[in-house]
Amino acid sequence: MQRLIKGRINKLGICVILLLSLLVGRLVQVQLISTESFTDQHINLIEASVKQRTQSLVIDEGRGRFIDRNGLPLTHDYFPSVILFPFLNGLDWPKEELAGILQMNASEIDRLLVDADKPVVLSESLTDEKMEQINELDYPGIVALYRQFELDEKIAEHVIGLTGEDVDTFMKRYADKVEKENYSPHTPIGVSGLEEAFDEIILPEGSTKLLYHVDRFGGPLFGIDVRYMSPSNPYYPLTVQTTLDRNIQQLAEKTLNEYQVKKGGLVVIDIETNEVIAMVSKPSLDHENPSKGAGAHNFMLEPHFPGSVFKTVVTAAAIEENVVDNEMVFNCDLDIRGNLLEDEKKRMGTINLETSFSQSCNYTFGEIGKQLAQKDNDALDKYAAMLGLKGTVGWKGDMFGFDDFVQIPSEKENVVWDNDEDKGVPLAVAQTSIGQKDVKVTPLAVANMMATIARGGESKEVKLVSDILYKNGTTLFTFPEHERDVDKLSSYTVMQLQHLLREVVEGDTGTGWRMKGLSYEVAGKSGTAQTGKFTEDGPELLNRWFAGYFPIQSPKYAMVMVELDVVDENNVSSVYSKMVQEIYNLENQER
């Protein structure tokens, strides 16, 4: 019996020792080994412990921000603020002096502090002189500084993009940063737009904050000293200087809202630099569910049927390949199949190339397309590429530490043919020549085409970002201009295209007549494309376009406006005209 009891005691002792070993092992893991990456959730136990016994106020999240071409903020800005910490309650502090500087009642300050359980931020109209006076009070718990705030108005949301917390994606992108640099996998990352494209270089190294230690009742633990904590590198976070003009961007957003454009958008490009000045996509983002629905798409970077806008490419090819001249005439009473048009109002009679382009006769361009295909069945591909309507047009190249960097990764490819065999089918060639069949192009690419023509045929990649700046405003990297690696149209062809685009607006029967008489003279091409999609009631949905540039005497802006999947709506001309006039007013107001 005694031996049995002794055996049981030994077994119990072994179990106790094993249990204690497990507990000690777990303690070692928590206290020494996994302090900065605990469990598969990668919890930083040191940070969690500090967070539990401190109160803090974030001054700067540490993520890089975006500004426009003139240095105006697009996402965040720094505003003068006075910070008051809750422990001031019950202390004899220079409240009256502060109230005098802020020109407010001391009782109002008391009211704000009395029930405060976290720092109180006063963002009054502070000057640098007032901030200096406040800091000269030299009392712990009263701080005047510039604090980062998110702008109330959301500007260029589809372009700038969104950030969000995504542990799995963070670990895929930045596993090394978690393991070697103590990054938290809960750090917000860019999930769309420029936030995603430039995520790695604007990722926060850490936030700047004011903090103090508290006991379990919220009182100061180690006196009333407030600590200022910030990342050690004074050059970070970086700032991304976009090519956008905030004033024109806001003008574009306001105009599309005013005309209640449901789906579509607008792109404006600086012709000289080939930089995007404004880009708006509709519908707007749904902030309740930003990754779902049509609002999650930037339709300015997605391809759509262009309709007659594509006739610009066919015309360029026809002139360059000498398959047509202005003496040739076409029977525009016929459709692209050669049948008499049923609607007499659509019959245009026998007209030449210039009038066909101005009035947008489908028969003419179907015939020209077939002549081009007989000479070279890759002709439409070739000239679409020269004018930027094939592949992508966004800036790509080497950026410090990044090979083959792409500024606009969400830009989709432009398409002329889905099936090369169709290049030998006359009807397919005719349909392609009027911007139907498989032809799909992005509004960005169409705006780039107009900029190329206005510039004299020089084809460049499109930029959305011009510079990367250090925190102090000095330049870290400038994105150079890139010419596209394509053949260039002859100056004669470009000159003819410029004339034809002008006649679309100025001609007596041109489809762009609504743009006539604006303060800036406009050249351009309209387009209406069938989509193959129908409403429940039967009518087919259409894409309506106008693409052009202005002012024609000294071209400065290329602009595209498109409404997608519409039936009766036609806001394109109205929006385009309003934008031209407002840009004119804006420029003359600045002078």
mmCIF file of N, CA and C in Angstrom, residues 233-290:
data_model
loop_
_atom_site.group_PDB
_atom_site.id
_atom_site.type_symbol
_atom_site.label_atom_id
_atom_site.label_comp_id
_atom_site.label_asym_id
_atom_site.label_seq_id
_atom_site.Cartn_x
_atom_site.Cartn_y
_atom_site.Cartn_z
ATOM 1 N N ASN A 233 13.713 59.449 -37.901
ATOM 2 C CA ASN A 233 14.180 59.980 -39.183
ATOM 3 C C ASN A 233 13.476 61.305 -39.487
ATOM 4 N N PRO A 234 14.208 62.414 -39.518
ATOM 5 C CA PRO A 234 13.573 63.728 -39.712
ATOM 6 C C PRO A 234 13.091 63.972 -41.143
ATOM 7 N N TYR A 235 13.484 63.108 -42.093
ATOM 8 C CA TYR A 235 13.107 63.313 -43.494
ATOM 9 C C TYR A 235 11.793 62.629 -43.867
ATOM 10 N N TYR A 236 11.254 61.853 -42.940
ATOM 11 C CA TYR A 236 10.039 61.087 -43.231
ATOM 12 C C TYR A 236 8.919 61.518 -42.291
ATOM 13 N N PRO A 237 7.644 61.367 -42.701
ATOM 14 C CA PRO A 237 7.158 60.677 -43.902
ATOM 15 C C PRO A 237 7.343 61.506 -45.175
ATOM 16 N N LEU A 238 7.362 60.784 -46.290
ATOM 17 C CA LEU A 238 7.495 61.420 -47.591
ATOM 18 C C LEU A 238 6.150 61.996 -48.043
ATOM 19 N N THR A 239 6.233 62.930 -48.968
ATOM 20 C CA THR A 239 5.038 63.517 -49.576
ATOM 21 C C THR A 239 5.033 63.193 -51.061
ATOM 22 N N VAL A 240 3.885 62.763 -51.563
ATOM 23 C CA VAL A 240 3.727 62.470 -52.990
ATOM 24 C C VAL A 240 3.069 63.681 -53.650
ATOM 25 N N GLN A 241 3.826 64.330 -54.533
ATOM 26 C CA GLN A 241 3.262 65.490 -55.248
ATOM 27 C C GLN A 241 2.628 65.011 -56.545
ATOM 28 N N THR A 242 1.314 65.074 -56.590
ATOM 29 C CA THR A 242 0.592 64.636 -57.783
ATOM 30 C C THR A 242 0.624 65.739 -58.837
ATOM 31 N N THR A 243 0.152 65.412 -60.028
ATOM 32 C CA THR A 243 0.065 66.395 -61.113
ATOM 33 C C THR A 243 -1.289 67.096 -61.123
ATOM 34 N N LEU A 244 -2.185 66.687 -60.221
ATOM 35 C CA LEU A 244 -3.529 67.270 -60.194
ATOM 36 C C LEU A 244 -3.481 68.752 -59.832
ATOM 37 N N ASP A 245 -4.426 69.499 -60.375
ATOM 38 C CA ASP A 245 -4.659 70.876 -59.968
ATOM 39 C C ASP A 245 -5.914 70.861 -59.104
ATOM 40 N N ARG A 246 -5.767 71.144 -57.809
ATOM 41 C CA ARG A 246 -6.903 70.979 -56.897
ATOM 42 C C ARG A 246 -8.109 71.813 -57.320
ATOM 43 N N ASN A 247 -7.859 73.024 -57.796
ATOM 44 C CA ASN A 247 -8.971 73.891 -58.184
ATOM 45 C C ASN A 247 -9.748 73.317 -59.365
ATOM 46 N N ILE A 248 -9.024 72.820 -60.372
ATOM 47 C CA ILE A 248 -9.699 72.259 -61.545
ATOM 48 C C ILE A 248 -10.341 70.922 -61.195
ATOM 49 N N GLN A 249 -9.688 70.133 -60.335
ATOM 50 C CA GLN A 249 -10.268 68.866 -59.886
ATOM 51 C C GLN A 249 -11.596 69.111 -59.169
ATOM 52 N N GLN A 250 -11.620 70.069 -58.259
ATOM 53 C CA GLN A 250 -12.853 70.371 -57.530
ATOM 54 C C GLN A 250 -13.922 70.921 -58.467
ATOM 55 N N LEU A 251 -13.487 71.706 -59.444
ATOM 56 C CA LEU A 251 -14.416 72.239 -60.439
ATOM 57 C C LEU A 251 -15.062 71.109 -61.235
ATOM 58 N N ALA A 252 -14.255 70.126 -61.629
ATOM 59 C CA ALA A 252 -14.770 68.980 -62.388
ATOM 60 C C ALA A 252 -15.759 68.173 -61.550
ATOM 61 N N GLU A 253 -15.413 67.932 -60.290
ATOM 62 C CA GLU A 253 -16.309 67.166 -59.415
ATOM 63 C C GLU A 253 -17.636 67.902 -59.215
ATOM 64 N N LYS A 254 -17.548 69.202 -59.011
ATOM 65 C CA LYS A 254 -18.752 70.012 -58.810
ATOM 66 C C LYS A 254 -19.630 69.999 -60.062
ATOM 67 N N THR A 255 -19.011 70.099 -61.240
ATOM 68 C CA THR A 255 -19.775 70.157 -62.490
ATOM 69 C C THR A 255 -20.490 68.842 -62.761
ATOM 70 N N LEU A 256 -19.815 67.716 -62.555
ATOM 71 C CA LEU A 256 -20.466 66.422 -62.777
ATOM 72 C C LEU A 256 -21.611 66.200 -61.794
ATOM 73 N N ASN A 257 -21.441 66.675 -60.575
ATOM 74 C CA ASN A 257 -22.537 66.588 -59.602
ATOM 75 C C ASN A 257 -23.707 67.477 -60.014
ATOM 76 N N GLU A 258 -23.377 68.655 -60.505
ATOM 77 C CA GLU A 258 -24.411 69.615 -60.908
ATOM 78 C C GLU A 258 -25.282 69.053 -62.029
ATOM 79 N N TYR A 259 -24.657 68.328 -62.965
ATOM 80 C CA TYR A 259 -25.405 67.757 -64.093
ATOM 81 C C TYR A 259 -25.874 66.331 -63.812
ATOM 82 N N GLN A 260 -25.657 65.886 -62.577
ATOM 83 C CA GLN A 260 -26.156 64.589 -62.105
ATOM 84 C C GLN A 260 -25.734 63.433 -63.028
ATOM 85 N N VAL A 261 -24.451 63.441 -63.394
ATOM 86 C CA VAL A 261 -23.905 62.347 -64.197
ATOM 87 C C VAL A 261 -23.854 61.097 -63.326
ATOM 88 N N LYS A 262 -24.532 60.048 -63.766
ATOM 89 C CA LYS A 262 -24.653 58.839 -62.948
ATOM 90 C C LYS A 262 -23.476 57.890 -63.142
ATOM 91 N N LYS A 263 -23.044 57.747 -64.387
ATOM 92 C CA LYS A 263 -21.935 56.833 -64.666
ATOM 93 C C LYS A 263 -21.108 57.416 -65.802
ATOM 94 N N GLY A 264 -19.796 57.489 -65.588
ATOM 95 C CA GLY A 264 -18.918 58.093 -66.590
ATOM 96 C C GLY A 264 -17.856 58.911 -65.912
ATOM 97 N N GLY A 265 -17.501 60.042 -66.530
ATOM 98 C CA GLY A 265 -16.503 60.883 -65.899
ATOM 99 C C GLY A 265 -15.786 61.794 -66.857
ATOM 100 N N LEU A 266 -14.658 62.305 -66.378
ATOM 101 C CA LEU A 266 -13.956 63.358 -67.101
ATOM 102 C C LEU A 266 -12.463 63.283 -66.794
ATOM 103 N N VAL A 267 -11.647 63.544 -67.822
ATOM 104 C CA VAL A 267 -10.185 63.583 -67.663
ATOM 105 C C VAL A 267 -9.664 64.849 -68.322
ATOM 106 N N VAL A 268 -8.774 65.567 -67.626
ATOM 107 C CA VAL A 268 -8.111 66.741 -68.195
ATOM 108 C C VAL A 268 -6.605 66.515 -68.122
ATOM 109 N N ILE A 269 -5.920 66.754 -69.254
ATOM 110 C CA ILE A 269 -4.464 66.567 -69.329
ATOM 111 C C ILE A 269 -3.793 67.873 -69.731
ATOM 112 N N ASP A 270 -2.677 68.181 -69.082
ATOM 113 C CA ASP A 270 -1.827 69.303 -69.464
ATOM 114 C C ASP A 270 -1.071 68.891 -70.724
ATOM 115 N N ILE A 271 -1.338 69.570 -71.833
ATOM 116 C CA ILE A 271 -0.790 69.142 -73.126
ATOM 117 C C ILE A 271 0.731 69.222 -73.157
ATOM 118 N N GLU A 272 1.309 70.262 -72.583
ATOM 119 C CA GLU A 272 2.763 70.434 -72.643
ATOM 120 C C GLU A 272 3.499 69.321 -71.903
ATOM 121 N N THR A 273 3.044 68.987 -70.707
ATOM 122 C CA THR A 273 3.759 68.008 -69.876
ATOM 123 C C THR A 273 3.165 66.606 -69.934
ATOM 124 N N ASN A 274 1.968 66.494 -70.488
ATOM 125 C CA ASN A 274 1.210 65.232 -70.532
ATOM 126 C C ASN A 274 0.914 64.695 -69.131
ATOM 127 N N GLU A 275 0.598 65.616 -68.243
ATOM 128 C CA GLU A 275 0.245 65.270 -66.869
ATOM 129 C C GLU A 275 -1.258 65.424 -66.653
ATOM 130 N N VAL A 276 -1.824 64.521 -65.858
ATOM 131 C CA VAL A 276 -3.250 64.596 -65.539
ATOM 132 C C VAL A 276 -3.493 65.752 -64.571
ATOM 133 N N ILE A 277 -4.370 66.658 -64.972
ATOM 134 C CA ILE A 277 -4.718 67.807 -64.131
ATOM 135 C C ILE A 277 -5.958 67.505 -63.302
ATOM 136 N N ALA A 278 -6.882 66.756 -63.899
ATOM 137 C CA ALA A 278 -8.113 66.392 -63.183
ATOM 138 C C ALA A 278 -8.612 65.057 -63.708
ATOM 139 N N MET A 279 -9.192 64.263 -62.807
ATOM 140 C CA MET A 279 -9.795 62.986 -63.192
ATOM 141 C C MET A 279 -10.934 62.688 -62.220
ATOM 142 N N VAL A 280 -12.129 62.551 -62.766
ATOM 143 C CA VAL A 280 -13.307 62.266 -61.945
ATOM 144 C C VAL A 280 -14.036 61.072 -62.536
ATOM 145 N N SER A 281 -14.411 60.133 -61.680
ATOM 146 C CA SER A 281 -15.201 58.975 -62.107
ATOM 147 C C SER A 281 -16.507 58.953 -61.322
ATOM 148 N N LYS A 282 -17.572 58.640 -62.030
ATOM 149 C CA LYS A 282 -18.893 58.503 -61.409
ATOM 150 C C LYS A 282 -19.407 57.083 -61.635
ATOM 151 N N PRO A 283 -20.139 56.485 -60.679
ATOM 152 C CA PRO A 283 -20.578 57.096 -59.428
ATOM 153 C C PRO A 283 -19.448 57.240 -58.417
ATOM 154 N N SER A 284 -19.703 58.071 -57.410
ATOM 155 C CA SER A 284 -18.723 58.285 -56.347
ATOM 156 C C SER A 284 -18.594 57.028 -55.493
ATOM 157 N N LEU A 285 -17.525 56.987 -54.712
ATOM 158 C CA LEU A 285 -17.314 55.864 -53.792
ATOM 159 C C LEU A 285 -18.447 55.781 -52.770
ATOM 160 N N ASP A 286 -18.845 54.566 -52.481
ATOM 161 C CA ASP A 286 -19.801 54.324 -51.407
ATOM 162 C C ASP A 286 -18.994 54.119 -50.123
ATOM 163 N N HIS A 287 -19.016 55.090 -49.232
ATOM 164 C CA HIS A 287 -18.162 55.027 -48.042
ATOM 165 C C HIS A 287 -18.599 53.951 -47.057
ATOM 166 N N GLU A 288 -19.837 53.500 -47.190
ATOM 167 C CA GLU A 288 -20.299 52.404 -46.337
ATOM 168 C C GLU A 288 -19.710 51.073 -46.791
ATOM 169 N N ASN A 289 -19.483 50.962 -48.104
ATOM 170 C CA ASN A 289 -18.955 49.720 -48.672
ATOM 171 C C ASN A 289 -18.086 50.068 -49.878
ATOM 172 N N PRO A 290 -16.898 50.661 -49.642
ATOM 173 C CA PRO A 290 -16.096 51.233 -50.726
ATOM 174 C C PRO A 290 -15.553 50.240 -51.745
#
